[in-house]
């Protein structure tokens, strides 16, 4: 009887929440893993089993490596600056300053604005001939890049928008983490004559490290999943310069209807995400202090 | 020349505008162990933090070794401070915590090692140098904080309630260790506490603070035996001093109930209303009826002493007697007061009406 009760409880508390997880996550994952071994074209009722062909094709194609490189560049240059800017903003906007809530809200507002709407506005700002940014650069007699229209600057333009959107979000987490640092530690540093950088190195950075780990993992995953801003601003162009792995997946699946190759790429994305999260988690044991 | 000289120091916080330290004057000599004692909010920590340079001084002058330091930064005052919550870096081990100040000042690695090992030896921390603070007991953590202070060879130590987070037994042990450390190093030390026992047992001189004012400065004996105000008399000593209300007429000390306590050996003239302070050890149970009666409320056996709590003349009284004394709750006993040890305070101002040291001299 007790065993039956226990099984009932297990079903209610574990089984029921598992149902949507199984239906909407595990099953599609297994189906997509199966599809990656086929040549399904998204429309035909029939398809052939092609084994590892889709993976072989991906690993031998230049487009894949360019997309992988774009994903890595996009990931590194959105995550690192977002973390640094978020921390610096949080330090700048500490409690006790006048109008702090207003400035914090201002910094946080890009995060609550939908990426699609924001990307449309930024596409106008980046417009080389009539856009605001080049107007301002022109007044300052600075070079006026082609921004989204040039393959050398398009990815950086999207990186800037993504950092701008996420920095306020990172700031909020860092504000909270900074408040939890005991004041005594700053005072000890003052008494011992620590410089600004020494204080950062010995007090701030180690004591906000759990927040840095959390933000690092979240932002890295988000950077791999970036889609909206690329879709609105460049659609992966010019010449594939802003095509990330996820965008490549989208193009293969819904523009080229090559579901087999698309799901092979999506599987690679999942593996990369998993490896990245695990690496960060294990590496964190050395530098994260709880 | 005093080591530290504080002249008319005042402190106001910008946001409140209300003065929290009023006209603080104190000279501290080399090698002294000064204790600031007082209840919470009396300004003792604020004063210490002004000396450290962690709080600005609103007005007045702070001199160290003959140099005005009001505007000198904390790091340039050559002060080491021990905080109530230890202020240890959780991500550093004991070695790195102790070495922190020396590392910040970029001393040579070999010099740092020598100093840290020396400090660890003095404080019995050699075994724990590789441990993180979270793996240490409260007493060990406090020793690490002390280590960080002594390794620097600072010429002044400031300690802000360093023992208040420790349990009673450990507190007594650390008290002893700090006294020994001071004896060994001879560094001028200012120690803040709200615990009068710590003040009495550790200080070479005590500064009693109340509401931002200095109530009294003196050796533990002076502060205990000759309190200059009712506040000091009440605050210092455990159990606290007993108070009865009365008057003085022609040298006769009388209670409000009309009972005569005795004749004062010094003349202070007639005073209509006085607060009569009597330490618990200066009252005992009389064999005959003295007219001063107390109803016993409860009895505490402290080991070496017996504390008898009761009501006399409408006031709560505690007397300290030998444990062999037999009294029962609700029993009525007659009290005998040692008239030569009473303290008299003005009922309005709370100031002492005579100097007991001079009287007994």
PDB file of N, CA and C in Angstrom, chain B residues 94-96 98-103 106-122 126 129-130 147 151:
ATOM      1  N   UNK B  94      44.138  31.036   3.846  1.00  0.00           N
ATOM      2  CA  UNK B  94      44.624  31.783   5.014  1.00  0.00           C
ATOM      3  C   UNK B  94      45.903  32.545   4.659  1.00  0.00           C
ATOM      4  N   UNK B  95      46.815  31.881   3.953  1.00  0.00           N
ATOM      5  CA  UNK B  95      48.092  32.519   3.591  1.00  0.00           C
ATOM      6  C   UNK B  95      47.830  33.815   2.812  1.00  0.00           C
ATOM      7  N   UNK B  96      47.000  33.707   1.771  1.00  0.00           N
ATOM      8  CA  UNK B  96      46.753  34.870   0.913  1.00  0.00           C
ATOM      9  C   UNK B  96      45.984  35.968   1.647  1.00  0.00           C
ATOM     10  N   UNK B  98      46.267  36.626   4.899  1.00  0.00           N
ATOM     11  CA  UNK B  98      47.222  37.309   5.776  1.00  0.00           C
ATOM     12  C   UNK B  98      48.168  38.176   4.928  1.00  0.00           C
ATOM     13  N   UNK B  99      48.521  37.652   3.746  1.00  0.00           N
ATOM     14  CA  UNK B  99      49.506  38.351   2.909  1.00  0.00           C
ATOM     15  C   UNK B  99      48.897  39.515   2.132  1.00  0.00           C
ATOM     16  N   UNK B 100      47.571  39.685   2.218  1.00  0.00           N
ATOM     17  CA  UNK B 100      46.871  40.623   1.333  1.00  0.00           C
ATOM     18  C   UNK B 100      47.515  42.019   1.274  1.00  0.00           C
ATOM     19  N   UNK B 101      47.705  42.620   2.447  1.00  0.00           N
ATOM     20  CA  UNK B 101      48.245  43.989   2.488  1.00  0.00           C
ATOM     21  C   UNK B 101      49.637  44.070   1.881  1.00  0.00           C
ATOM     22  N   UNK B 102      50.456  43.069   2.171  1.00  0.00           N
ATOM     23  CA  UNK B 102      51.837  43.069   1.662  1.00  0.00           C
ATOM     24  C   UNK B 102      51.834  42.893   0.142  1.00  0.00           C
ATOM     25  N   UNK B 103      50.909  42.069  -0.351  1.00  0.00           N
ATOM     26  CA  UNK B 103      50.823  41.860  -1.806  1.00  0.00           C
ATOM     27  C   UNK B 103      50.385  43.137  -2.512  1.00  0.00           C
ATOM     28  N   UNK B 106      53.076  45.287  -3.020  1.00  0.00           N
ATOM     29  CA  UNK B 106      54.056  44.682  -3.932  1.00  0.00           C
ATOM     30  C   UNK B 106      55.406  44.419  -3.289  1.00  0.00           C
ATOM     31  N   UNK B 107      55.373  43.839  -2.084  1.00  0.00           N
ATOM     32  CA  UNK B 107      56.631  43.418  -1.449  1.00  0.00           C
ATOM     33  C   UNK B 107      57.138  42.168  -2.152  1.00  0.00           C
ATOM     34  N   UNK B 108      58.432  41.860  -1.915  1.00  0.00           N
ATOM     35  CA  UNK B 108      59.024  40.665  -2.549  1.00  0.00           C
ATOM     36  C   UNK B 108      58.366  39.416  -1.981  1.00  0.00           C
ATOM     37  N   UNK B 109      58.266  38.392  -2.846  1.00  0.00           N
ATOM     38  CA  UNK B 109      57.610  37.154  -2.459  1.00  0.00           C
ATOM     39  C   UNK B 109      58.270  36.512  -1.224  1.00  0.00           C
ATOM     40  N   UNK B 110      59.590  36.522  -1.185  1.00  0.00           N
ATOM     41  CA  UNK B 110      60.308  35.875  -0.076  1.00  0.00           C
ATOM     42  C   UNK B 110      60.025  36.618   1.239  1.00  0.00           C
ATOM     43  N   UNK B 111      59.939  37.952   1.147  1.00  0.00           N
ATOM     44  CA  UNK B 111      59.662  38.764   2.336  1.00  0.00           C
ATOM     45  C   UNK B 111      58.248  38.473   2.848  1.00  0.00           C
ATOM     46  N   UNK B 112      57.299  38.394   1.901  1.00  0.00           N
ATOM     47  CA  UNK B 112      55.897  38.121   2.267  1.00  0.00           C
ATOM     48  C   UNK B 112      55.802  36.766   2.968  1.00  0.00           C
ATOM     49  N   UNK B 113      56.494  35.776   2.385  1.00  0.00           N
ATOM     50  CA  UNK B 113      56.443  34.417   2.936  1.00  0.00           C
ATOM     51  C   UNK B 113      56.959  34.419   4.376  1.00  0.00           C
ATOM     52  N   UNK B 114      58.080  35.087   4.558  1.00  0.00           N
ATOM     53  CA  UNK B 114      58.694  35.137   5.896  1.00  0.00           C
ATOM     54  C   UNK B 114      57.743  35.786   6.911  1.00  0.00           C
ATOM     55  N   UNK B 115      57.135  36.920   6.504  1.00  0.00           N
ATOM     56  CA  UNK B 115      56.243  37.645   7.419  1.00  0.00           C
ATOM     57  C   UNK B 115      54.985  36.848   7.728  1.00  0.00           C
ATOM     58  N   UNK B 116      54.416  36.223   6.706  1.00  0.00           N
ATOM     59  CA  UNK B 116      53.169  35.481   6.908  1.00  0.00           C
ATOM     60  C   UNK B 116      53.426  34.275   7.819  1.00  0.00           C
ATOM     61  N   UNK B 117      54.527  33.591   7.577  1.00  0.00           N
ATOM     62  CA  UNK B 117      54.828  32.408   8.393  1.00  0.00           C
ATOM     63  C   UNK B 117      55.090  32.801   9.846  1.00  0.00           C
ATOM     64  N   UNK B 118      55.728  33.949  10.004  1.00  0.00           N
ATOM     65  CA  UNK B 118      56.000  34.464  11.356  1.00  0.00           C
ATOM     66  C   UNK B 118      54.673  34.771  12.080  1.00  0.00           C
ATOM     67  N   UNK B 119      53.774  35.457  11.364  1.00  0.00           N
ATOM     68  CA  UNK B 119      52.470  35.818  11.962  1.00  0.00           C
ATOM     69  C   UNK B 119      51.670  34.554  12.262  1.00  0.00           C
ATOM     70  N   UNK B 120      51.708  33.596  11.338  1.00  0.00           N
ATOM     71  CA  UNK B 120      50.955  32.353  11.523  1.00  0.00           C
ATOM     72  C   UNK B 120      51.480  31.603  12.748  1.00  0.00           C
ATOM     73  N   UNK B 121      52.768  31.666  12.944  1.00  0.00           N
ATOM     74  CA  UNK B 121      53.402  31.017  14.103  1.00  0.00           C
ATOM     75  C   UNK B 121      52.888  31.655  15.400  1.00  0.00           C
ATOM     76  N   UNK B 122      52.908  32.986  15.435  1.00  0.00           N
ATOM     77  CA  UNK B 122      52.440  33.711  16.632  1.00  0.00           C
ATOM     78  C   UNK B 122      50.984  33.350  16.937  1.00  0.00           C
ATOM     79  N   UNK B 126      49.760  28.044  11.602  1.00  0.00           N
ATOM     80  CA  UNK B 126      50.663  27.397  10.642  1.00  0.00           C
ATOM     81  C   UNK B 126      50.001  26.213   9.927  1.00  0.00           C
ATOM     82  N   UNK B 129      47.312  27.254   6.904  1.00  0.00           N
ATOM     83  CA  UNK B 129      47.625  28.267   5.888  1.00  0.00           C
ATOM     84  C   UNK B 129      46.974  28.002   4.527  1.00  0.00           C
ATOM     85  N   UNK B 130      46.684  26.751   4.237  1.00  0.00           N
ATOM     86  CA  UNK B 130      46.130  26.430   2.905  1.00  0.00           C
ATOM     87  C   UNK B 130      44.599  26.388   2.915  1.00  0.00           C
ATOM     88  N   UNK B 147      46.055  38.282  12.027  1.00  0.00           N
ATOM     89  CA  UNK B 147      47.291  38.026  11.288  1.00  0.00           C
ATOM     90  C   UNK B 147      47.492  39.058  10.196  1.00  0.00           C
ATOM     91  N   UNK B 151      50.893  41.437  10.359  1.00  0.00           N
ATOM     92  CA  UNK B 151      51.918  41.192   9.353  1.00  0.00           C
ATOM     93  C   UNK B 151      52.393  42.503   8.710  1.00  0.00           C
TER      94      UNK B 151
END
